[in-house]
Short mmCIF file of C-alpha atoms and ligand atoms in Angstrom, two decimals:
data_model
loop_
_atom_site.label_atom_id
_atom_site.label_comp_id
_atom_site.label_asym_id
_atom_site.label_seq_id
_atom_site.Cartn_x
_atom_site.Cartn_y
_atom_site.Cartn_z
CA MET A 1 40.22 7.20 -40.81
CA ARG A 2 40.56 6.28 -37.12
CA GLU A 3 43.15 9.00 -36.58
CA ARG A 4 40.98 11.77 -37.89
CA GLN A 5 38.90 14.00 -35.71
CA PRO A 6 35.22 13.07 -35.76
CA GLY A 7 34.31 16.53 -37.01
CA THR A 8 36.28 16.04 -40.22
CA LEU A 9 34.59 12.75 -41.23
CA SER A 10 31.90 12.56 -43.83
CA VAL A 11 28.51 11.28 -42.79
CA TRP A 12 29.13 7.96 -44.52
CA GLN A 13 32.54 7.57 -42.87
CA VAL A 14 30.84 7.98 -39.50
CA VAL A 15 28.38 5.27 -40.39
CA GLU A 16 31.23 3.00 -41.44
CA LEU A 17 32.96 3.63 -38.14
CA ALA A 18 29.77 2.84 -36.25
CA ARG A 19 29.59 -0.50 -38.06
CA HIS A 20 33.30 -1.30 -37.87
CA ALA A 21 34.00 -4.92 -36.95
CA GLU A 22 36.85 -3.89 -34.64
CA ARG A 23 34.61 -1.74 -32.47
CA PRO A 24 34.12 -2.99 -28.93
CA TYR A 25 30.83 -4.88 -28.71
CA ALA A 26 28.41 -5.05 -25.79
CA LEU A 27 30.14 -7.99 -24.07
CA ASP A 28 33.52 -6.22 -24.37
CA TYR A 29 32.10 -3.29 -22.42
CA ILE A 30 30.18 -5.41 -19.93
CA ARG A 31 33.12 -7.66 -19.03
CA ARG A 32 35.34 -4.65 -18.46
CA MET A 33 32.73 -2.80 -16.44
CA ALA A 34 31.79 -5.87 -14.37
CA PRO A 35 34.41 -8.66 -14.39
CA ASP A 36 32.07 -10.73 -12.19
CA PHE A 37 29.30 -10.58 -14.83
CA VAL A 38 26.99 -13.61 -14.99
CA GLU A 39 25.20 -13.97 -18.31
CA TYR A 40 21.58 -15.17 -18.40
CA HIS A 41 19.78 -16.76 -21.30
CA GLY A 42 16.30 -17.24 -22.62
CA ASP A 43 12.90 -15.57 -22.65
CA ARG A 44 11.32 -18.43 -20.61
CA LEU A 45 8.84 -18.77 -23.44
CA GLY A 46 10.51 -20.63 -26.26
CA ALA A 47 13.97 -19.49 -27.28
CA ASP A 48 17.20 -17.74 -26.44
CA ASP A 49 17.96 -14.86 -28.78
CA GLN A 50 21.72 -14.52 -28.92
CA ALA A 51 21.50 -11.11 -30.58
CA LEU A 52 20.51 -9.79 -27.14
CA VAL A 53 22.82 -10.47 -24.21
CA GLY A 54 21.90 -9.81 -20.61
CA GLY A 55 22.88 -10.54 -17.06
CA VAL A 56 24.03 -9.15 -13.75
CA GLY A 57 27.36 -7.94 -12.45
CA THR A 58 28.86 -5.48 -10.02
CA TRP A 59 29.42 -2.02 -11.44
CA ASN A 60 30.47 0.90 -9.26
CA GLY A 61 29.85 -1.26 -6.21
CA ARG A 62 26.22 -1.96 -7.16
CA THR A 63 24.60 -5.00 -8.67
CA THR A 64 23.60 -3.86 -12.13
CA MET A 65 21.54 -5.46 -14.88
CA PHE A 66 23.26 -5.24 -18.25
CA LEU A 67 21.43 -5.56 -21.55
CA GLY A 68 22.89 -5.12 -25.00
CA GLN A 69 22.77 -6.21 -28.57
CA GLN A 70 25.78 -8.31 -29.50
CA LYS A 71 27.32 -8.70 -32.93
CA GLY A 72 29.96 -11.17 -34.04
CA ARG A 73 33.49 -10.61 -35.21
CA ASN A 74 33.70 -13.49 -37.69
CA PHE A 75 31.10 -14.97 -39.97
CA PRO A 76 29.88 -17.93 -37.86
CA GLU A 77 29.66 -15.67 -34.82
CA ARG A 78 27.75 -13.06 -36.83
CA VAL A 79 25.25 -15.68 -37.92
CA ARG A 80 24.87 -16.92 -34.34
CA ARG A 81 24.26 -13.34 -33.18
CA ASN A 82 22.09 -12.66 -36.22
CA PHE A 83 24.19 -9.55 -36.98
CA GLY A 84 22.82 -7.95 -33.81
CA MET A 85 19.23 -8.04 -35.11
CA MET A 86 16.76 -9.16 -32.47
CA HIS A 87 13.94 -11.61 -32.96
CA PRO A 88 10.78 -11.30 -30.82
CA GLU A 89 12.46 -13.59 -28.29
CA GLY A 90 15.21 -11.00 -27.79
CA TYR A 91 12.70 -8.34 -26.78
CA ARG A 92 10.96 -10.78 -24.46
CA LYS A 93 14.29 -11.78 -22.90
CA ALA A 94 15.17 -8.10 -22.39
CA MET A 95 11.85 -7.46 -20.68
CA ARG A 96 12.14 -10.54 -18.47
CA LEU A 97 15.51 -9.27 -17.24
CA ALA A 98 14.23 -5.70 -16.91
CA ARG A 99 11.40 -6.99 -14.71
CA GLN A 100 13.94 -8.88 -12.64
CA ALA A 101 16.01 -5.70 -12.23
CA ALA A 102 12.84 -3.92 -11.12
CA LYS A 103 12.12 -6.64 -8.57
CA PHE A 104 15.53 -6.24 -6.95
CA GLY A 105 16.02 -2.52 -7.55
CA PHE A 106 19.06 -3.04 -9.78
CA PRO A 107 19.85 -0.15 -12.14
CA ILE A 108 19.88 -1.14 -15.80
CA ILE A 109 22.55 -0.30 -18.34
CA CYS A 110 21.60 -0.79 -21.99
CA LEU A 111 24.25 -0.91 -24.68
CA VAL A 112 22.68 -0.40 -28.07
CA ASP A 113 24.39 -1.77 -31.16
CA THR A 114 22.02 -3.01 -33.83
CA PRO A 115 21.02 -2.42 -37.43
CA GLY A 116 17.41 -2.95 -36.29
CA ALA A 117 14.87 -5.62 -35.54
CA TYR A 118 15.14 -8.75 -37.68
CA PRO A 119 13.18 -8.35 -40.91
CA GLY A 120 12.31 -12.01 -41.43
CA ALA A 121 9.30 -14.26 -41.89
CA GLY A 122 9.95 -16.17 -38.65
CA ALA A 123 9.98 -12.96 -36.63
CA GLU A 124 6.58 -12.06 -38.12
CA GLU A 125 5.17 -15.50 -37.31
CA ARG A 126 6.18 -15.16 -33.70
CA GLY A 127 4.83 -11.66 -33.20
CA ILE A 128 7.72 -9.24 -33.45
CA ALA A 129 5.46 -6.20 -33.73
CA ALA A 130 3.64 -7.13 -30.53
CA ALA A 131 6.92 -7.94 -28.79
CA ILE A 132 8.33 -4.50 -29.62
CA ALA A 133 5.07 -2.78 -28.69
CA ALA A 134 4.90 -4.49 -25.32
CA ALA A 135 8.55 -3.68 -24.65
CA ILE A 136 8.10 0.02 -25.41
CA MET A 137 5.07 0.23 -23.15
CA GLU A 138 6.63 -1.70 -20.32
CA TRP A 139 9.86 0.30 -20.23
CA PHE A 140 7.91 3.29 -18.94
CA TRP A 141 6.95 1.26 -15.89
CA ILE A 142 10.36 -0.09 -14.95
CA PRO A 143 10.92 1.70 -11.63
CA VAL A 144 14.73 1.68 -11.63
CA PRO A 145 17.29 3.97 -13.25
CA VAL A 146 17.91 3.04 -16.89
CA ILE A 147 20.98 4.35 -18.67
CA THR A 148 21.27 3.74 -22.39
CA ALA A 149 24.50 4.13 -24.35
CA ILE A 150 24.68 3.74 -28.09
CA ILE A 151 27.98 1.99 -28.59
CA GLY A 152 27.87 1.38 -32.32
CA GLU A 153 24.84 1.27 -34.51
CA GLY A 154 21.47 2.37 -33.30
CA GLY A 155 19.62 1.63 -36.48
CA SER A 156 15.86 1.72 -36.39
CA GLY A 157 14.78 3.44 -33.21
CA ARG A 158 12.73 0.41 -32.31
CA CYS A 159 15.76 -1.51 -31.14
CA ALA A 160 17.15 1.38 -29.17
CA ARG A 161 13.86 1.50 -27.32
CA ALA A 162 13.65 -2.17 -26.63
CA GLY A 163 17.30 -1.99 -25.60
CA GLY A 164 16.17 0.53 -23.09
CA GLY A 165 14.67 3.92 -22.97
CA GLY A 166 11.32 4.68 -24.49
CA PRO A 167 10.61 6.51 -27.73
CA GLY A 168 13.69 7.61 -29.63
CA PRO A 169 14.55 9.39 -32.84
CA ASP A 170 14.49 7.78 -36.22
CA ALA A 171 17.02 5.53 -37.90
CA GLY A 172 19.17 8.07 -39.70
CA GLU A 173 19.86 10.13 -36.63
CA LEU A 174 20.67 7.17 -34.48
CA ASP A 175 23.18 5.83 -36.96
CA LEU A 176 25.14 9.01 -36.37
CA LEU A 177 25.23 8.38 -32.66
CA GLY A 178 27.97 5.83 -33.11
CA ARG A 179 30.43 8.68 -33.09
CA HIS A 180 29.70 9.75 -29.55
CA ALA A 181 31.55 6.75 -28.24
CA ARG A 182 34.65 8.30 -29.76
CA GLY A 183 34.40 11.65 -28.01
CA GLY A 184 32.83 14.57 -29.87
CA GLY A 185 29.22 15.10 -30.61
CA VAL A 186 27.81 14.23 -27.20
CA ASP A 187 25.81 17.42 -26.99
CA ARG A 188 24.34 16.79 -30.36
CA VAL A 189 23.45 13.28 -29.33
CA ALA A 190 21.72 14.59 -26.24
CA ARG A 191 19.86 17.18 -28.30
CA GLN A 192 18.70 14.61 -30.77
CA LEU A 193 17.56 12.29 -28.04
CA THR A 194 15.70 15.11 -26.33
CA GLN A 195 13.99 16.06 -29.53
CA GLY A 196 13.00 12.44 -30.02
CA GLY A 197 11.77 12.12 -26.45
CA GLY A 198 14.14 9.27 -25.60
CA ARG A 199 16.14 11.25 -23.09
CA ARG A 200 13.00 12.27 -21.28
CA ALA A 201 11.94 8.70 -20.89
CA ILE A 202 15.28 7.88 -19.30
CA ALA A 203 15.34 10.97 -17.10
CA ASP A 204 11.87 10.21 -15.77
CA HIS A 205 13.23 7.10 -14.12
CA LEU A 206 16.26 8.67 -12.48
CA PRO A 207 15.86 9.29 -8.77
CA MET B 1 46.60 0.85 -21.69
CA GLU B 2 43.43 -1.14 -21.25
CA ALA B 3 43.58 -4.90 -20.96
CA SER B 4 42.81 -6.75 -24.17
CA VAL B 5 39.60 -8.72 -24.49
CA SER B 6 41.37 -12.05 -24.00
CA GLU B 7 43.02 -10.80 -20.80
CA VAL B 8 39.71 -9.65 -19.41
CA LEU B 9 38.14 -13.01 -20.17
CA THR B 10 40.83 -14.91 -18.29
CA LEU B 11 40.46 -12.80 -15.15
CA LYS B 12 39.42 -15.09 -12.33
CA PRO B 13 36.16 -13.80 -10.86
CA PRO B 14 36.42 -13.33 -7.07
CA TRP B 15 33.66 -15.86 -6.43
CA GLN B 16 35.69 -18.76 -7.78
CA ASP B 17 37.54 -18.89 -4.45
CA VAL B 18 34.48 -20.49 -2.82
CA PRO B 19 35.09 -24.26 -2.38
CA LEU B 20 33.02 -26.55 -4.61
CA ALA B 21 31.45 -28.28 -1.59
CA GLY B 22 30.66 -27.28 1.98
CA GLY B 23 31.81 -30.63 3.35
CA PRO B 24 32.40 -34.27 2.39
CA LEU B 25 29.51 -35.89 0.51
CA PRO B 26 27.95 -39.10 1.84
CA GLU B 27 28.80 -42.25 -0.09
CA ILE B 28 26.24 -43.12 -2.73
CA ALA B 29 25.52 -46.33 -4.60
CA LEU B 30 27.53 -46.45 -7.83
CA PRO B 31 27.87 -48.81 -10.77
CA SER B 32 31.34 -50.32 -11.20
CA ASN B 33 31.90 -48.44 -14.45
CA CYS B 34 30.94 -44.95 -15.58
CA PRO B 35 27.92 -44.97 -17.93
CA GLY B 36 29.46 -41.96 -19.67
CA CYS B 37 32.91 -43.29 -20.57
CA GLY B 38 32.92 -46.92 -19.40
CA VAL B 39 36.00 -46.43 -17.22
CA GLY B 40 36.14 -48.17 -13.82
CA LEU B 41 35.26 -45.80 -11.01
CA ASP B 42 37.52 -44.71 -8.17
CA ARG B 43 35.00 -44.06 -5.40
CA GLU B 44 37.16 -41.80 -3.26
CA GLU B 45 38.27 -39.66 -6.14
CA LEU B 46 34.70 -39.42 -7.42
CA ALA B 47 33.37 -38.38 -3.99
CA ALA B 48 36.03 -35.65 -3.77
CA HIS B 49 34.94 -34.49 -7.20
CA VAL B 50 31.27 -34.27 -6.08
CA TYR B 51 30.40 -37.37 -8.15
CA VAL B 52 31.32 -35.93 -11.52
CA CYS B 53 33.44 -38.25 -13.68
CA ASP B 54 36.43 -36.87 -15.61
CA CYS B 55 34.40 -37.49 -18.76
CA GLY B 56 31.77 -35.04 -17.49
CA HIS B 57 29.14 -37.59 -16.47
CA HIS B 58 27.16 -36.35 -13.46
CA PHE B 59 25.96 -39.10 -11.12
CA GLN B 60 22.57 -38.45 -9.58
CA LEU B 61 22.86 -37.11 -6.05
CA ARG B 62 20.51 -37.64 -3.12
CA ALA B 63 18.99 -34.97 -0.89
CA ASP B 64 21.64 -35.51 1.79
CA SER B 65 24.38 -35.21 -0.88
CA TRP B 66 23.06 -31.84 -2.00
CA ILE B 67 22.74 -30.63 1.57
CA ALA B 68 26.37 -31.65 2.25
CA LEU B 69 27.44 -30.07 -1.03
CA LEU B 70 25.75 -26.70 -0.50
CA ALA B 71 25.70 -26.19 3.28
CA ASP B 72 28.82 -25.20 5.22
CA GLY B 73 29.99 -27.92 7.64
CA ASP B 74 27.25 -28.58 10.17
CA THR B 75 25.15 -25.46 9.55
CA TRP B 76 22.18 -27.38 8.09
CA SER B 77 19.12 -26.98 10.27
CA GLU B 78 16.25 -29.09 8.95
CA ARG B 79 12.65 -28.00 9.45
CA TRP B 80 9.37 -29.90 9.53
CA SER B 81 10.99 -33.31 9.12
CA ASP B 82 8.15 -34.57 11.36
CA VAL B 83 5.51 -33.85 8.70
CA ARG B 84 4.77 -37.37 7.46
CA PRO B 85 2.87 -38.88 4.52
CA HIS B 86 -0.40 -40.84 4.85
CA ASP B 87 -2.28 -43.02 2.39
CA LEU B 88 -5.35 -40.80 2.26
CA LEU B 89 -6.81 -42.31 -0.93
CA ASP B 90 -6.20 -45.97 0.01
CA TRP B 91 -4.21 -46.32 -3.23
CA LYS B 92 -3.48 -49.88 -4.46
CA MET B 93 -1.67 -49.59 -7.82
CA PRO B 94 0.98 -50.66 -8.71
CA LYS B 95 1.36 -51.57 -5.05
CA PRO B 96 -0.38 -50.32 -1.90
CA TYR B 97 0.83 -46.81 -1.23
CA HIS B 98 1.18 -47.35 2.52
CA LEU B 99 3.69 -50.13 1.77
CA THR B 100 5.66 -47.83 -0.53
CA ILE B 101 5.86 -45.23 2.22
CA GLU B 102 6.85 -47.75 4.87
CA GLN B 103 9.53 -49.25 2.66
CA ALA B 104 11.06 -45.85 1.88
CA ARG B 105 10.99 -44.98 5.55
CA GLU B 106 12.78 -48.24 6.40
CA GLU B 107 15.49 -47.22 3.94
CA GLY B 108 16.01 -44.11 6.05
CA LEU B 109 14.32 -41.73 3.62
CA ASN B 110 12.22 -38.87 4.88
CA GLU B 111 9.93 -37.89 2.02
CA ALA B 112 10.78 -36.49 -1.39
CA VAL B 113 11.62 -32.98 -0.22
CA ARG B 114 13.66 -31.75 2.70
CA THR B 115 13.89 -28.10 3.62
CA GLY B 116 15.69 -25.96 6.15
CA THR B 117 18.26 -23.26 6.68
CA ALA B 118 22.02 -23.31 6.26
CA LEU B 119 25.05 -21.17 5.61
CA LEU B 120 26.45 -21.29 2.09
CA GLY B 121 30.00 -19.95 2.15
CA GLY B 122 28.99 -18.00 5.25
CA ARG B 123 25.82 -16.61 3.67
CA PRO B 124 22.50 -17.54 5.34
CA VAL B 125 20.04 -19.19 2.93
CA TRP B 126 16.96 -21.41 2.87
CA LEU B 127 17.34 -24.71 1.04
CA GLY B 128 14.78 -27.08 -0.44
CA VAL B 129 16.09 -30.33 -1.83
CA PHE B 130 14.31 -33.11 -3.68
CA ASP B 131 15.29 -36.75 -3.15
CA PHE B 132 14.62 -38.86 -6.22
CA ARG B 133 14.87 -42.08 -4.21
CA PHE B 134 11.62 -41.35 -2.35
CA VAL B 135 8.91 -42.41 -4.83
CA GLY B 136 10.79 -40.78 -7.72
CA GLY B 137 11.12 -37.43 -5.98
CA THR B 138 7.43 -36.91 -6.52
CA LEU B 139 5.67 -33.77 -5.39
CA SER B 140 3.38 -34.92 -2.58
CA ILE B 141 1.29 -33.38 0.17
CA VAL B 142 4.26 -33.51 2.52
CA ALA B 143 6.69 -32.21 -0.12
CA GLY B 144 4.33 -29.38 -1.03
CA GLU B 145 3.74 -28.50 2.62
CA ARG B 146 7.46 -28.41 3.43
CA LEU B 147 8.22 -26.37 0.29
CA ALA B 148 5.44 -23.86 0.95
CA ARG B 149 6.46 -23.44 4.59
CA GLY B 150 10.13 -23.12 3.60
CA LEU B 151 9.38 -20.51 0.94
CA GLU B 152 7.27 -18.57 3.42
CA GLY B 153 10.09 -18.92 5.96
CA ALA B 154 12.52 -17.41 3.47
CA ALA B 155 10.10 -14.56 2.81
CA SER B 156 9.70 -13.76 6.51
CA ASP B 157 13.44 -14.21 7.26
CA ARG B 158 14.24 -12.12 4.17
CA LEU B 159 16.64 -14.75 2.84
CA PRO B 160 17.16 -16.29 -0.60
CA TYR B 161 15.56 -19.67 -1.30
CA ILE B 162 17.59 -22.25 -3.19
CA LEU B 163 15.73 -25.20 -4.70
CA VAL B 164 17.39 -28.37 -5.96
CA ALA B 165 14.93 -30.26 -8.16
CA ALA B 166 15.03 -33.97 -9.01
CA SER B 167 11.51 -35.20 -9.56
CA GLY B 168 9.31 -37.30 -11.79
CA GLY B 169 6.35 -34.97 -11.22
CA ALA B 170 3.32 -35.02 -8.94
CA ARG B 171 2.78 -38.21 -6.90
CA MET B 172 0.02 -40.20 -8.57
CA GLN B 173 -0.70 -42.15 -5.38
CA GLU B 174 -1.97 -38.92 -3.85
CA GLY B 175 -4.06 -38.00 -6.88
CA VAL B 176 -5.56 -34.57 -6.99
CA LEU B 177 -4.22 -33.88 -3.50
CA ALA B 178 -0.71 -34.01 -5.00
CA LEU B 179 -1.72 -31.82 -7.94
CA MET B 180 -2.97 -29.22 -5.47
CA GLN B 181 0.57 -28.92 -4.16
CA MET B 182 1.54 -27.28 -7.43
CA ALA B 183 -0.80 -24.43 -6.59
CA LYS B 184 0.21 -24.33 -2.94
CA ALA B 185 3.94 -24.24 -3.68
CA ASN B 186 3.52 -21.66 -6.41
CA GLY B 187 1.46 -19.44 -4.15
CA ALA B 188 4.44 -19.44 -1.80
CA VAL B 189 6.87 -18.77 -4.68
CA GLY B 190 4.69 -15.79 -5.61
CA ARG B 191 4.93 -14.47 -2.06
CA LEU B 192 8.71 -14.80 -2.16
CA HIS B 193 8.83 -12.89 -5.45
CA ALA B 194 6.45 -10.24 -4.09
CA ALA B 195 8.70 -9.83 -1.06
CA GLY B 196 11.54 -9.04 -3.49
CA LEU B 197 13.68 -11.99 -2.47
CA PRO B 198 15.80 -14.12 -4.77
CA TYR B 199 14.77 -17.63 -5.75
CA PHE B 200 17.41 -19.82 -7.40
CA CYS B 201 16.51 -23.17 -8.97
CA ILE B 202 19.04 -25.93 -9.60
CA LEU B 203 17.54 -28.36 -12.11
CA THR B 204 19.09 -31.82 -11.92
CA ASP B 205 18.32 -35.04 -13.71
CA PRO B 206 15.37 -35.55 -14.00
CA THR B 207 12.99 -32.60 -13.48
CA TYR B 208 9.58 -33.40 -14.96
CA GLY B 209 5.83 -33.12 -14.85
CA GLY B 210 4.08 -31.34 -12.02
CA THR B 211 7.36 -30.27 -10.44
CA ALA B 212 8.66 -28.68 -13.64
CA ALA B 213 5.21 -27.22 -14.21
CA SER B 214 5.12 -25.61 -10.79
CA LEU B 215 7.94 -24.27 -8.71
CA ALA B 216 11.06 -25.70 -10.39
CA LEU B 217 11.14 -23.40 -13.41
CA LEU B 218 10.07 -20.20 -11.65
CA GLY B 219 13.51 -19.16 -10.41
CA ASP B 220 14.88 -15.69 -10.87
CA VAL B 221 17.75 -17.77 -12.16
CA ASN B 222 17.26 -21.31 -13.46
CA ILE B 223 20.50 -23.29 -13.41
CA ALA B 224 20.61 -26.73 -15.03
CA GLU B 225 23.22 -29.44 -14.57
CA PRO B 226 24.82 -30.63 -17.81
CA GLU B 227 22.78 -33.31 -19.61
CA ALA B 228 20.00 -33.18 -17.02
CA LYS B 229 16.63 -34.04 -18.60
CA ILE B 230 14.07 -31.33 -17.99
CA GLY B 231 10.55 -31.29 -19.37
CA PHE B 232 6.85 -31.68 -18.77
CA THR B 233 5.83 -34.87 -20.60
CA GLY B 234 8.48 -37.55 -20.91
CA PRO B 235 9.65 -38.72 -24.36
CA ARG B 236 8.05 -42.17 -24.03
CA VAL B 237 4.57 -40.73 -23.48
CA ILE B 238 5.03 -38.18 -26.25
CA LYS B 239 6.00 -40.92 -28.70
CA GLN B 240 3.04 -43.05 -27.66
CA ALA B 241 0.61 -40.18 -28.02
CA THR B 242 1.89 -38.54 -31.18
CA TYR B 243 4.28 -40.99 -32.90
CA ALA B 244 6.63 -38.03 -33.18
CA ASP B 245 10.31 -38.39 -34.02
CA LEU B 246 12.15 -36.63 -31.23
CA PRO B 247 15.61 -35.10 -31.67
CA PRO B 248 18.47 -36.88 -29.84
CA ASP B 249 19.00 -33.93 -27.49
CA PHE B 250 15.27 -33.68 -26.68
CA GLN B 251 14.65 -32.18 -23.22
CA THR B 252 18.34 -32.06 -22.28
CA ALA B 253 19.69 -29.08 -20.36
CA ASP B 254 21.19 -27.68 -23.58
CA PHE B 255 17.87 -28.15 -25.38
CA GLN B 256 16.11 -26.19 -22.65
CA LEU B 257 18.82 -23.51 -22.75
CA LYS B 258 18.30 -23.15 -26.48
CA HIS B 259 14.55 -23.02 -25.92
CA GLY B 260 14.75 -20.26 -23.35
CA GLN B 261 13.76 -22.21 -20.23
CA VAL B 262 17.04 -22.14 -18.30
CA ASP B 263 19.47 -19.28 -17.80
CA MET B 264 22.57 -21.40 -17.85
CA VAL B 265 23.97 -24.91 -17.82
CA VAL B 266 26.55 -25.17 -15.06
CA PRO B 267 28.75 -28.15 -14.15
CA ARG B 268 28.19 -29.35 -10.57
CA VAL B 269 31.70 -28.30 -9.48
CA GLU B 270 30.81 -24.65 -10.22
CA ILE B 271 27.30 -24.56 -8.74
CA ARG B 272 28.21 -23.72 -5.15
CA PRO B 273 30.71 -20.93 -6.03
CA LEU B 274 28.17 -19.54 -8.49
CA LEU B 275 25.36 -19.62 -5.90
CA ALA B 276 27.59 -17.85 -3.37
CA HIS B 277 28.24 -15.16 -5.96
CA LEU B 278 24.58 -14.84 -6.86
CA VAL B 279 23.58 -14.55 -3.20
CA ASP B 280 26.11 -11.71 -2.88
CA LEU B 281 24.74 -9.99 -5.97
CA TYR B 282 21.08 -10.32 -4.94
CA THR B 283 21.25 -9.49 -1.23
ZN1 ZN C 1 32.99 -41.16 -17.13
#
């Protein structure tokens, strides 16, 4: 399937590719883009959500804040990363680091790879709806460039937004975006994002 | 062909070339055996290894140790060392406060916090360092005054401020006047943040009470030493008040990492190279 041109894959094959365990994950990208990356932890409120990784490193000669959802390659790692599904603490950690980037004028790169926010009782008890809501609102006020790349799954627009970039399209469309990392389909991705308003939110923050 | 993930992970970051200490550390009082592994201690070897045993046990450092560790050679320039404590409340318990102060002064200690400027791997920084030996590193009027002035100095010099915390909390012998230092210091931290300057906090064993609840946990980056105890209320008081069973790792650095309060737990030998790298990234 890997050898075939993206255009010849069925919709479901594209989804399978987007979820493939051998895909590069956020930390694979970050450590290649910024070998001096320093990872930060915690929301400073009560937990460290390991489904969301973040930190600073030098990219293109500039200190850059990286945020991304991280999955695991084997079962224990997947459990530790909660399959890339963020709890409220993950959104709060992302916003803490986004505020820090704003303080220092660091651009932010968001690497989205998640099936969606965690659908669990604990997440409800700790206010996941409010955490997502606050994140969406606050992203509009982060006065630094924010570039979002969907590197695998972008399930449930909510996570794409908290990962960085304001309102986005709905789940089905974003699942398809996984293919753009493999070449083709970039225009379509851009179109979909524009229709969903996500692109606009990003562009608003570019100088 | 791109490097594989494992190759990328073994790349040595450029900042690891920074030496682990800016100069030799002063000798400190040590037990004959390591409390971590029980092995007899080789003082010279331990000093060269910034008082970290091979087993990973970190011996508590003093303010002058941290200054020697972080500052290059003789670049440390101390400020406001002439601000001195007074027994304003005529405090008697458990012993007269003026005697406590005099005794500490006779031991050559100059209050629980020292602050000033230095070069760290050639990079100009402001430093604030707690000394646990001076009344348990407690936040006092003098400590708060030096910290606030230092933080304001960093803001006006446009330099990063690096704090090394080791404190039992606010100094009870100064009562509410000590508690007010929490507000004073944090006002100055807020000014540093508003000026867009980096604030890095090194949390060493122990960091508690009014110090943890004021400026020690407000860093842009909070870095804890391994196994340092960090918290607000100590375990003894919690047990007395609530009869709670506390987990064995309660309030350790790893516990606070898991609970979102610190960004990372970093062995002492890596703290200076890491700080040099962070200063480069943030300035
Ligand atoms: Zn030992």
